[in-house]
Coordinates of C-alpha atoms in Angstrom, one line a residue:
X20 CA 10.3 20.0 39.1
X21 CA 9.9 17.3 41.6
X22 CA 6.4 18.6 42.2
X23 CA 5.2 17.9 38.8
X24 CA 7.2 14.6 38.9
X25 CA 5.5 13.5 42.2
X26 CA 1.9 14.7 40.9
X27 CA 1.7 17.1 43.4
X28 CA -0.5 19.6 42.4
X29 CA -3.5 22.5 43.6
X30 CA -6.8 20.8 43.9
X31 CA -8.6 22.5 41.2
X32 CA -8.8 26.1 38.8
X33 CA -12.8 27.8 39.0
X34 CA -13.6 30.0 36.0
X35 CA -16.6 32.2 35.9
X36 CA -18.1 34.7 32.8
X37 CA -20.8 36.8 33.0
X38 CA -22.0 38.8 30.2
X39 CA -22.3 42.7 29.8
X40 CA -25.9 44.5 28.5
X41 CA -28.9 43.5 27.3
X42 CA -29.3 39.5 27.2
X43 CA -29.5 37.3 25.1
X44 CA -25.9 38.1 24.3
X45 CA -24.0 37.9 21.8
X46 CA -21.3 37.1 23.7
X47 CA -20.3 33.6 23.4
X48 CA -20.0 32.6 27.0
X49 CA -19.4 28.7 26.4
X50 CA -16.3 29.7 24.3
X51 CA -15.0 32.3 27.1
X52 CA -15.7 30.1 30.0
X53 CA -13.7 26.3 27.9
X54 CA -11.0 28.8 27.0
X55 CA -10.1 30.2 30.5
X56 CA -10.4 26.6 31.9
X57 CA -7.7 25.6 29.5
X58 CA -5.6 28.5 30.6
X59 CA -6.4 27.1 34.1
X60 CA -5.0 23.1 32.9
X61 CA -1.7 23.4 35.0
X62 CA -4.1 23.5 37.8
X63 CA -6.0 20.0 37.3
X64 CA -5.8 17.3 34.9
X65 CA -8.6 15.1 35.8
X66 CA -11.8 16.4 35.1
X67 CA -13.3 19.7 33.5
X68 CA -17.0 20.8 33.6
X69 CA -18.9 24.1 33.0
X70 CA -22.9 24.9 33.3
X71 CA -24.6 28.0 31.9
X72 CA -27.7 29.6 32.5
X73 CA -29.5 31.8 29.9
X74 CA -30.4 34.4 33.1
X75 CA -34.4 33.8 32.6
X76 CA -36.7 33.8 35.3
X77 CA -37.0 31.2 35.7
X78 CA -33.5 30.3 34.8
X79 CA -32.7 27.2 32.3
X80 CA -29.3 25.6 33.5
X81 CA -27.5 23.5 31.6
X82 CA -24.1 21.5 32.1
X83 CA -21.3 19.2 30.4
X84 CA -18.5 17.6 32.4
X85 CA -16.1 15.5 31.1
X86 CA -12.9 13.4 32.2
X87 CA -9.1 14.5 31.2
X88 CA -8.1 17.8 30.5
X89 CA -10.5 20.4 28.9
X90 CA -9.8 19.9 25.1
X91 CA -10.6 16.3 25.7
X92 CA -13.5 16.8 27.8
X93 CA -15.2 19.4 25.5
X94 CA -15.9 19.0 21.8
X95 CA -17.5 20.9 19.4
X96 CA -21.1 19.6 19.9
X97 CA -20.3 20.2 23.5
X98 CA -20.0 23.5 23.1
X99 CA -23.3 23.9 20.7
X100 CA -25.5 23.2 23.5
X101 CA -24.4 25.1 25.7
X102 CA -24.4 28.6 23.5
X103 CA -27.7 30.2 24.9
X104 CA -25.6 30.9 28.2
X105 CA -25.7 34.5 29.2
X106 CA -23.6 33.7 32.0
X107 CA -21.9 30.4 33.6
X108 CA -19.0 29.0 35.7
X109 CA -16.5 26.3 35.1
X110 CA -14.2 23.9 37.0
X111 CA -10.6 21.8 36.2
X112 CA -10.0 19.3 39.2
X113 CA -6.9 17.7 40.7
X114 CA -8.7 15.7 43.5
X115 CA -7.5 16.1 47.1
X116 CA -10.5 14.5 48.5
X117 CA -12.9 13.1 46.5
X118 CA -11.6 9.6 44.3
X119 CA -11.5 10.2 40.6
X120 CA -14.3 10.0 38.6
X121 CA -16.9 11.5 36.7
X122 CA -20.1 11.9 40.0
X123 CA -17.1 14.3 41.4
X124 CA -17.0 16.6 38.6
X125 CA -17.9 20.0 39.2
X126 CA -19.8 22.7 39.3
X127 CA -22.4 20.7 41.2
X128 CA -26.3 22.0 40.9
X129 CA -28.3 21.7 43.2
X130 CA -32.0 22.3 43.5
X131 CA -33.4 24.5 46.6
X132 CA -36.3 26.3 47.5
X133 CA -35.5 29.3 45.7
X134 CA -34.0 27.5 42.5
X135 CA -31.1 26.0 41.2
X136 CA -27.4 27.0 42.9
X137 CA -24.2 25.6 41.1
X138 CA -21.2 25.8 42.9
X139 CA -17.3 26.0 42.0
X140 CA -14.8 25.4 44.6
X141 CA -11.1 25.3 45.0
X142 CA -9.3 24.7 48.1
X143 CA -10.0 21.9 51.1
X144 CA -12.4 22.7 54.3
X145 CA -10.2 21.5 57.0
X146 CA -13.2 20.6 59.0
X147 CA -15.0 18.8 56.4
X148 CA -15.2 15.6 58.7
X149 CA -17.5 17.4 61.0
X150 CA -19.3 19.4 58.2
X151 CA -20.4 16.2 56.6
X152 CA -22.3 14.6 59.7
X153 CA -23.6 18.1 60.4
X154 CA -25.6 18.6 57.0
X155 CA -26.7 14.5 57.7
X156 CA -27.8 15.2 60.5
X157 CA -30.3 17.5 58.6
X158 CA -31.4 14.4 56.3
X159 CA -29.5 15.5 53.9
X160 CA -27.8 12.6 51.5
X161 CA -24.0 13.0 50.0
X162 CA -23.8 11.2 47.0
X163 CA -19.9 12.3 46.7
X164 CA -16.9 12.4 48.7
X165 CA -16.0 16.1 47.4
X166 CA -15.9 18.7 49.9
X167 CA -17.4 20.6 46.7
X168 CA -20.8 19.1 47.2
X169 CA -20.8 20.0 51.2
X170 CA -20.4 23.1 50.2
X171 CA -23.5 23.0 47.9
X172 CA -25.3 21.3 49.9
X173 CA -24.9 23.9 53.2
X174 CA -25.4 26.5 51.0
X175 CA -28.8 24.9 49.9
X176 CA -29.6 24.9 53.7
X177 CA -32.1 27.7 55.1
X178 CA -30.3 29.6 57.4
X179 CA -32.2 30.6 60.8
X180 CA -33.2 33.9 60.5
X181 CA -34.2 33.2 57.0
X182 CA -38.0 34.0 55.5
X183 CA -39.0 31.0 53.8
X184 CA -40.4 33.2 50.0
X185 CA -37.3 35.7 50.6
X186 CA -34.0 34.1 50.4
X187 CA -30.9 35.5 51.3
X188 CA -28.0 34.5 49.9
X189 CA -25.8 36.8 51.2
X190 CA -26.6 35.3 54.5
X191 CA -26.5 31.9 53.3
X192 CA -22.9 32.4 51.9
X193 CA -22.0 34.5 55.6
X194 CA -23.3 31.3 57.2
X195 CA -20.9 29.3 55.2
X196 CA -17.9 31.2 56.1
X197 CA -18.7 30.9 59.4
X198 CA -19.2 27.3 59.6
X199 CA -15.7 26.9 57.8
X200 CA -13.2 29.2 58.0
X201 CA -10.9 28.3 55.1
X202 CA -9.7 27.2 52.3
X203 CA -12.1 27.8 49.6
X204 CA -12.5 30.1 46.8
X205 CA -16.0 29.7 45.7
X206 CA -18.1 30.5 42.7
X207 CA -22.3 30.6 43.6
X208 CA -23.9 30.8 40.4
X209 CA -27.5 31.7 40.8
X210 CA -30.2 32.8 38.7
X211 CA -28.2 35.9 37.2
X212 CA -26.0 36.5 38.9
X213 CA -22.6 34.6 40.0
X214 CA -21.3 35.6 43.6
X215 CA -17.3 35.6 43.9
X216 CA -16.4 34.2 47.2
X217 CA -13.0 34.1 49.3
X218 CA -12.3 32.8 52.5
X219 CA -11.7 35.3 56.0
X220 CA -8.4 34.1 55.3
X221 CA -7.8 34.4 51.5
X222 CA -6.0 31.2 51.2
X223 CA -7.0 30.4 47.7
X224 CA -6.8 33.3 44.7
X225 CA -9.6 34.6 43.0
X226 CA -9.1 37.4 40.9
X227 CA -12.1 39.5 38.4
X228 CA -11.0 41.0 35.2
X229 CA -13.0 43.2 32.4
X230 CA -14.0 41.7 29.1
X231 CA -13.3 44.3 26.4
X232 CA -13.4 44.9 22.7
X233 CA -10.5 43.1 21.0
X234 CA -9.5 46.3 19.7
X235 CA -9.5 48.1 23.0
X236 CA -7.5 45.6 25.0
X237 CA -3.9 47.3 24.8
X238 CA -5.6 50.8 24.9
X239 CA -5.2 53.4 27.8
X240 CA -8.4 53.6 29.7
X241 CA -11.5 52.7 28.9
X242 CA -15.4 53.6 29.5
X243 CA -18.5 51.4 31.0
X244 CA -19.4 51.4 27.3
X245 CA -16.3 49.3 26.7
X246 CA -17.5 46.4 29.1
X247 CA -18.3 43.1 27.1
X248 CA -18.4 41.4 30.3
X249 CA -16.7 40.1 33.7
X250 CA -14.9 37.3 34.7
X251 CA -13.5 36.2 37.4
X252 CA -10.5 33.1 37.6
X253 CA -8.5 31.2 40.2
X254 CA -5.5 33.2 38.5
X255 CA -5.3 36.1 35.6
X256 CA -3.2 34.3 33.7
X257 CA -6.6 33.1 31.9
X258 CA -7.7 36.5 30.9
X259 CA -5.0 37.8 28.5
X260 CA -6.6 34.3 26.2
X261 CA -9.8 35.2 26.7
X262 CA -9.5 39.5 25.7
X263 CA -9.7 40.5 29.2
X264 CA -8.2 42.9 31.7
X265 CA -6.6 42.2 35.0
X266 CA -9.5 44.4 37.2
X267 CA -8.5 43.5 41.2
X268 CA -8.4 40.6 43.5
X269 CA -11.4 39.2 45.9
X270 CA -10.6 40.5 49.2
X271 CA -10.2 37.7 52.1
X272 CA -13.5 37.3 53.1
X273 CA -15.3 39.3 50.4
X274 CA -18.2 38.1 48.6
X275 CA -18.6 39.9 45.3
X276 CA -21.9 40.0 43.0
X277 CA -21.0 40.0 39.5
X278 CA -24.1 40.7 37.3
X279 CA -24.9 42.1 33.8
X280 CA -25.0 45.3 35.6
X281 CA -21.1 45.0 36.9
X282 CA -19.3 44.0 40.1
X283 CA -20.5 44.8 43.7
X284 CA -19.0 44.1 46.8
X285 CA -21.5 42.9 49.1
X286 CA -19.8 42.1 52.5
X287 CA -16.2 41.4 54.0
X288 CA -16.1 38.5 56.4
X289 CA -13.2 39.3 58.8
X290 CA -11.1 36.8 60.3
X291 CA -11.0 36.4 63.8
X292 CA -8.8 39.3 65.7
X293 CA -5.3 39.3 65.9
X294 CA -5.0 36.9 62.6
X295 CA -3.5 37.3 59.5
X296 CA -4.1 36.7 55.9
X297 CA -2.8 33.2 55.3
X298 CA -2.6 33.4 51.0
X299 CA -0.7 30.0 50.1
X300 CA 2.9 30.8 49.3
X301 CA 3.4 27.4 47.3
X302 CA 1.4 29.4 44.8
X303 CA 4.2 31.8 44.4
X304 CA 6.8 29.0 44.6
X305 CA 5.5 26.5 42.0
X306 CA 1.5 26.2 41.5
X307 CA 0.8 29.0 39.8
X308 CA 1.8 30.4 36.3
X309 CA 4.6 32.6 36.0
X310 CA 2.5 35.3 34.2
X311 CA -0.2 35.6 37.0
X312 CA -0.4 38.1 39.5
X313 CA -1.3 38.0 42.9
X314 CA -1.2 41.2 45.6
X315 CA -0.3 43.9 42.8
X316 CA 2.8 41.4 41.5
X317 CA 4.1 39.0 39.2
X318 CA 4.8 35.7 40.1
X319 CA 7.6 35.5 37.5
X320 CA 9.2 38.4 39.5
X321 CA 8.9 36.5 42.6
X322 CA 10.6 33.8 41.9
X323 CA 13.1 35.7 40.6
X324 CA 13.2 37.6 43.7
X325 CA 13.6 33.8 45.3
X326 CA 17.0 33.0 43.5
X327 CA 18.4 35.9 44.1
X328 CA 18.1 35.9 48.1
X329 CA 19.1 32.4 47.4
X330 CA 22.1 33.8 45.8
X331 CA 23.1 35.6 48.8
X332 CA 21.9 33.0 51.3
X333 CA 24.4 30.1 49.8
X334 CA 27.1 31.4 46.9
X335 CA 29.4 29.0 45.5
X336 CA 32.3 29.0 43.6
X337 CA 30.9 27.5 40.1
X338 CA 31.0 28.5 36.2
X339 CA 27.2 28.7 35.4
X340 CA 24.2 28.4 36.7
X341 CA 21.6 26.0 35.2
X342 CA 17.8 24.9 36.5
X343 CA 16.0 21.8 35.8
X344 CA 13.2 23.0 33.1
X345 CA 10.8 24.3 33.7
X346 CA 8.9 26.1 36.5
X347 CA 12.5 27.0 38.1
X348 CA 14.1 29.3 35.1
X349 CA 13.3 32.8 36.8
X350 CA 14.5 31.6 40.1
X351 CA 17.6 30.8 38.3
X352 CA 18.0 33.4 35.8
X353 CA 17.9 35.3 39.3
X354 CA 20.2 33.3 40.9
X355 CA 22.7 34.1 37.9
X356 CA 22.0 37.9 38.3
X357 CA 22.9 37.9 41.6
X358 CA 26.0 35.9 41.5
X359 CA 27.3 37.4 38.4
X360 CA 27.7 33.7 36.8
X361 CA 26.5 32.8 33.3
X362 CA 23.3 31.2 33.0
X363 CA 22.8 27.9 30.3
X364 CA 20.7 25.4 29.5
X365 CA 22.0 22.0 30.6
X366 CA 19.0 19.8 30.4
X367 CA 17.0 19.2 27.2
X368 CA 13.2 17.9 28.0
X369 CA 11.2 15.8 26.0
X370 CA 7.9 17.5 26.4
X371 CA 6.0 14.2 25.3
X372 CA 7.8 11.9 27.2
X373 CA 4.6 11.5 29.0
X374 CA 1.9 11.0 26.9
X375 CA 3.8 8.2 25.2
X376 CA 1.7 4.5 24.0
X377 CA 4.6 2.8 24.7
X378 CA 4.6 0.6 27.5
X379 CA 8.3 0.8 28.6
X380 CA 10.3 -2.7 29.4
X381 CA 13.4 -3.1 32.1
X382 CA 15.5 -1.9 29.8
X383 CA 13.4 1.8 29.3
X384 CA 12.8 1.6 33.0
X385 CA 16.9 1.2 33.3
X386 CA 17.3 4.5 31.6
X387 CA 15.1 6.1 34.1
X388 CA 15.6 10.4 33.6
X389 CA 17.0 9.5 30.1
X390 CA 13.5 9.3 28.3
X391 CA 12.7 12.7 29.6
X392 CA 16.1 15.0 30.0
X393 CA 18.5 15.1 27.0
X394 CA 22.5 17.0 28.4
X395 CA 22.9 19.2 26.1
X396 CA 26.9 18.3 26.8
X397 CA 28.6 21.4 24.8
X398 CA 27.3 23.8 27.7
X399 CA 28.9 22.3 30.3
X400 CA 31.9 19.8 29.9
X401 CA 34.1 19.9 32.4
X402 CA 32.4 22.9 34.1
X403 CA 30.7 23.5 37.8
X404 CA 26.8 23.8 37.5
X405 CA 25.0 25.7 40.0
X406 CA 21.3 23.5 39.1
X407 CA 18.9 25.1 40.7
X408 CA 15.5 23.7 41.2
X409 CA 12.0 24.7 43.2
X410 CA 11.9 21.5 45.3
X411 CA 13.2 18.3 46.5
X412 CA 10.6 16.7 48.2
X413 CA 11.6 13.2 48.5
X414 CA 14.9 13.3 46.6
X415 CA 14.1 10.4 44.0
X416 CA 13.8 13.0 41.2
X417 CA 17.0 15.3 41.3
X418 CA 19.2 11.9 42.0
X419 CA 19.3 10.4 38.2
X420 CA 19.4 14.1 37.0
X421 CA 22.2 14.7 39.0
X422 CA 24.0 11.0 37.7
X423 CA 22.7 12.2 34.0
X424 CA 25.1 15.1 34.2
X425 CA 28.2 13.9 36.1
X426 CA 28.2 11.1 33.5
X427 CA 27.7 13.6 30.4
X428 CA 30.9 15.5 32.1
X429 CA 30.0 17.9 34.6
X430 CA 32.9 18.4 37.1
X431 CA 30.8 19.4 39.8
X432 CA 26.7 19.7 40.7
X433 CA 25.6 22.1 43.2
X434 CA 22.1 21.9 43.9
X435 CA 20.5 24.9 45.3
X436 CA 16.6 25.0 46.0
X437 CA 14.3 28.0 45.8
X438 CA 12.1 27.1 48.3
X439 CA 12.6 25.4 52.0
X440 CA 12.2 21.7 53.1
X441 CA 8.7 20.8 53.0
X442 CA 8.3 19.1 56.3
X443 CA 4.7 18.8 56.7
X444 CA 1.4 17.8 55.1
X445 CA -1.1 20.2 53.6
X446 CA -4.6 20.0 54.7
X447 CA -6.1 22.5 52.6
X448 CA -6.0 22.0 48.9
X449 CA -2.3 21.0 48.0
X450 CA -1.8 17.3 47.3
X451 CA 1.6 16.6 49.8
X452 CA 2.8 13.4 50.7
X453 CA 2.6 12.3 54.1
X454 CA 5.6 13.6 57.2
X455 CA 6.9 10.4 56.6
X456 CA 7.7 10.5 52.8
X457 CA 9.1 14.0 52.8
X458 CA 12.6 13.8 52.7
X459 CA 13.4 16.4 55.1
X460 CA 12.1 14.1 57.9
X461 CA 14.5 11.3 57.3
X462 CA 17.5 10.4 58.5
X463 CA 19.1 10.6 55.0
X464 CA 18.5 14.8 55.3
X465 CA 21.5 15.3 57.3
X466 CA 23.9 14.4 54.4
X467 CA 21.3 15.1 51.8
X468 CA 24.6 16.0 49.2
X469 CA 25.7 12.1 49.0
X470 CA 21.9 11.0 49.6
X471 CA 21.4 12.3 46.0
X472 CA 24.8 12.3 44.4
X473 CA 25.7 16.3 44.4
X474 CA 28.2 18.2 45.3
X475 CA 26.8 20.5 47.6
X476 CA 22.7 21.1 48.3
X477 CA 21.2 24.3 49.9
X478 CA 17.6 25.2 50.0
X479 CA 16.2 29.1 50.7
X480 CA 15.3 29.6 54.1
X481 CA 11.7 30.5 55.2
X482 CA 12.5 34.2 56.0
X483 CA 14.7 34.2 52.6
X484 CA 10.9 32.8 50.7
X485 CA 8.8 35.5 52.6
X486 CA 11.3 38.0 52.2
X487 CA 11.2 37.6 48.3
X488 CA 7.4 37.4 48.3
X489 CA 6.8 40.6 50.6
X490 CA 8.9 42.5 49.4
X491 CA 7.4 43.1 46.5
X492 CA 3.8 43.7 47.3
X493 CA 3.5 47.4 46.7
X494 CA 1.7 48.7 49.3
X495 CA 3.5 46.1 51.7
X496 CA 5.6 49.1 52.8
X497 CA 3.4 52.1 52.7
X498 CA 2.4 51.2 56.6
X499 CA 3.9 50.6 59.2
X500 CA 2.1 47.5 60.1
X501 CA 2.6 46.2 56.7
X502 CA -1.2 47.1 55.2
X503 CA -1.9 46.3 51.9
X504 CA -4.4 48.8 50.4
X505 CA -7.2 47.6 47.8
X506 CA -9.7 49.8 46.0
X507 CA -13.6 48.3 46.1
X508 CA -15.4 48.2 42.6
X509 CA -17.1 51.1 43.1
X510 CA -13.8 53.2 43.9
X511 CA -15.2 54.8 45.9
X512 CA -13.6 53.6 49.5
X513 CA -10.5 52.1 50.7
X514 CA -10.1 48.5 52.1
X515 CA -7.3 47.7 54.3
X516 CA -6.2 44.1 54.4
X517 CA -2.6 42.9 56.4
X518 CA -0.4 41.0 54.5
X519 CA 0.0 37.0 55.6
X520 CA 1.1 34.1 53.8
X521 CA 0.4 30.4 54.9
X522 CA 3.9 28.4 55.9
X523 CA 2.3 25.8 57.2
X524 CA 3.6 23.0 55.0
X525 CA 7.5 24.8 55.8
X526 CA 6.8 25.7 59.9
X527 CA 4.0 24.0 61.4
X528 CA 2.2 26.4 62.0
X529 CA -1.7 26.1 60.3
X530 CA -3.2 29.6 60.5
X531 CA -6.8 27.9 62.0
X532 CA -7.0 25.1 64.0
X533 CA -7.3 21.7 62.7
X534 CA -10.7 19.5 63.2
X535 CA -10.8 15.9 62.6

């Protein structure tokens, strides 16, 4: 909760759509690629774009980016010129780097030597510094602070061993991965086809699913003839919206064609020996939506998973066990599973507390958590709440909660936290505050309990958090050094990838080395 309340957020959600058969299509891209973005909203507020191409040759492009969230950005005449799209990508943005406004916007399009590229990006290059006088060195302008442009712009960039009438943009993408090694998820539109990028280190998701027949989507099996089209999405919680089915993940370090012919797998990047994955596990913790999956699970089971280890990590004696709405509920209705209390709702929230005209006075200010959380008293006079919530970051959020319900006539608030103390920054693609905001730094973490007012406060400990997320990747434990195994599109070969997660916000410890 205090991660929505801070405006800490992922830096952005890419979408991409690609028709199926004969083009034109009848398939109204425009409408399949606004709708996944809007399914994508909890993952940027700030801007939304989307360009299309009608797959000619050449290949007419054409774009519409607007501020706010999607429904604001995109209007009905919006949509009307963009309907001859055969295929196109989209983009919702919280900005990491980059300052808000409109020149940021993606997908950025470019113009090379072979065409028009646009580009898609989510995550942060954590050695954008040295990126950025690298492709000036080359004469090349920035117009934006995005790392999203670099991106564009290095891919625009002739590799060395490239023939000047033959590009290769397989090698132009390798090029990429080796200049950065993470955190991107990347969407290279191009001509007609889209190429589905992941870094060596699969820090961002990415994930492809199967457009099918409306009346086929809950149906057992299906055939190529079924195939309206592909898409691909930072999560696949977008594709239930949008008539789709959940198909795989991108691989760390694969690069995937999508095409009107069908997915292709065109190369696998490895990571340098000896590492491991390093998929963000804030996306399990809070980011993403509950109803996503990433590595063959559900994040709602996860989380679930999370209170219950958190259960056996720090029990108390209590009469029910509550959360803070919203993105905690599974990791307490696991909590209460495990501990055999009740679970009830304690807080009421005003879901338009924020988007309120009113300019609030001393006395609004005064009443602070009031505007937003109603007790719903009846539940929990005179009881001891177990409240559990996903973070406390800098401990200004759960404190007036916390007042809110000892004065509505709670006898006693345990906090317990489904995550660990965030003790360091994020450098690639999650908006943290600096080491010296996070409350876990400060001397005021050593008696965190009367800091904020509760009774008692316990977070999950690292190994408790990777515990819960490992253990239920299914393949996790089919090896003995804990391979995950992924079928290719084709099906007809077995990738191996190790299972890793990035800590670094909870440890330290950044799986590359940083570059400033």
């Amino acid at each position: 909760m205090e991660f929505e309340e801070l405006g800490i957020g992922e830096e952005c959600g890419v979408f991409g759509c690609v028709a199926a058969g004969e083009w034109p299509t009848q398939l109204e891209v425009a409408q399949v690629l606004t709708l996944g973005l809007v399914a994508l909203q909890h993952r940027g507020q700030e801007s939304a774009g989307v360009v299309v191409s009608d797959g000619a040759s050449p290949p007419t492009y054409t774009a519409h980016k607007g501020m706010g969230l999607v429904n604001a950005a995109f209007q009905p005449q919006d949509l009307l010129k963009l309907r001859y799209g055969s295929l196109g990508i989209g983009h919702t943005r919280y900005s990491t780097t980059g300052i808000s406004e409109l020149q940021n916007c993606q997908p950025f399009v470019v113009e090379t030597l072979h065409g028009k590229i646009a580009v898609a990006h989510n995550g942060e290059l954590v050695n954008a510094q040295n990126l950025r006088r690298k492709v000036m060195r080359h004469g090349v302008g920035l117009s934006t602070s995005s790392d999203s442009e670099l991106i564009t712009q290095l891919l625009a960039l002739t590799p060395p061993l490239e023939e000047l009438d033959a590009p290769d943009w397989v090698a132009r993408i390798k090029n990429l991965m080796t200049e950065t090694p993470t955190s991107y998820s990347l969407l290279v539109m191009h001509k007609d086809v889209i190429y589905a990028v992941r870094d060596p280190y699969g820090n961002r998701p990415l994930s492809i699913g199967r457009l099918v027949p409306i009346s086929r989507l809950h149906s057992a099996g299906h055939t190529d003839g079924d195939t309206e089209g592909w898409v691909v999405s930072s999560e696949s919680c977008s594709f239930q919206s949008i008539g789709a089915r959940y198909y795989r993940e991108v691989l760390p370090g694969e690069i995937v064609q999508i095409s009107k012919d069908g997915i292709k797998t065109l190369c696998v990047v490895p990571r340098p020996e000896g590492d491991l994955p390093a998929f963000c596990i804030f996306e399990y913790v809070y980011f993403a939506r509950p109803d996503s999956i990433f590595e063959g699970q559900m994040v709602y089971s996860v989380r679930q998973r999370c209170g219950r280890q958190l259960a056996i990590e720090a029990p108390v004696d209590a009469d029910v066990v509550s959360t803070v709405p919203e993105s905690a509920t599974p990791a307490a209705l696991g909590y209460a599973q495990q501990s055999g209390l009740p679970y009830v709702e304690v807080l009421c929230k005003n879901r338009y507390v924020g988007r309120t005209f009113i300019q609030p006075n001393t006395r609004l200010r005064q009443l602070g958590v009031a505007k937003k959380f109603g007790a719903l008293t009846d539940n929990f006079a005179g009881k001891r709440i177990v409240l559990i919530d996903d973070s406390i970051v800098r401990g200004n959020t759960i404190s007036p909660i916390i007042k809110l319900l000892r004065e509505a006539g709670a006898k006693e608030v345990h906090i317990r936290v489904a995550s660990p103390p965030i003790r360091f920054p994020c450098y690639m693609g999650i908006n943290i505050p600096t080491k010296e905001e996070l409350i876990a730094n400060k001397p005021e973490f050593h008696d965190i309990a009367g800091y904020i007012g509760a009774t008692s406060v316990i977070y999950l400990s690292v190994d408790g958090l990777l515990s819960a997320v490992q253990g239920g990747i299914p393949s996790a434990h089919d090896e003995k050094d804990n391979v995950m195994i992924n079928s290719n599109s084709s099906g007809n070969h077995k990738a191996k990838q190790k299972v890793g997660h990035c800590t670094a916000c909870l440890t330290g410890k950044y799986p590359v080395e940083l570059e400033w």
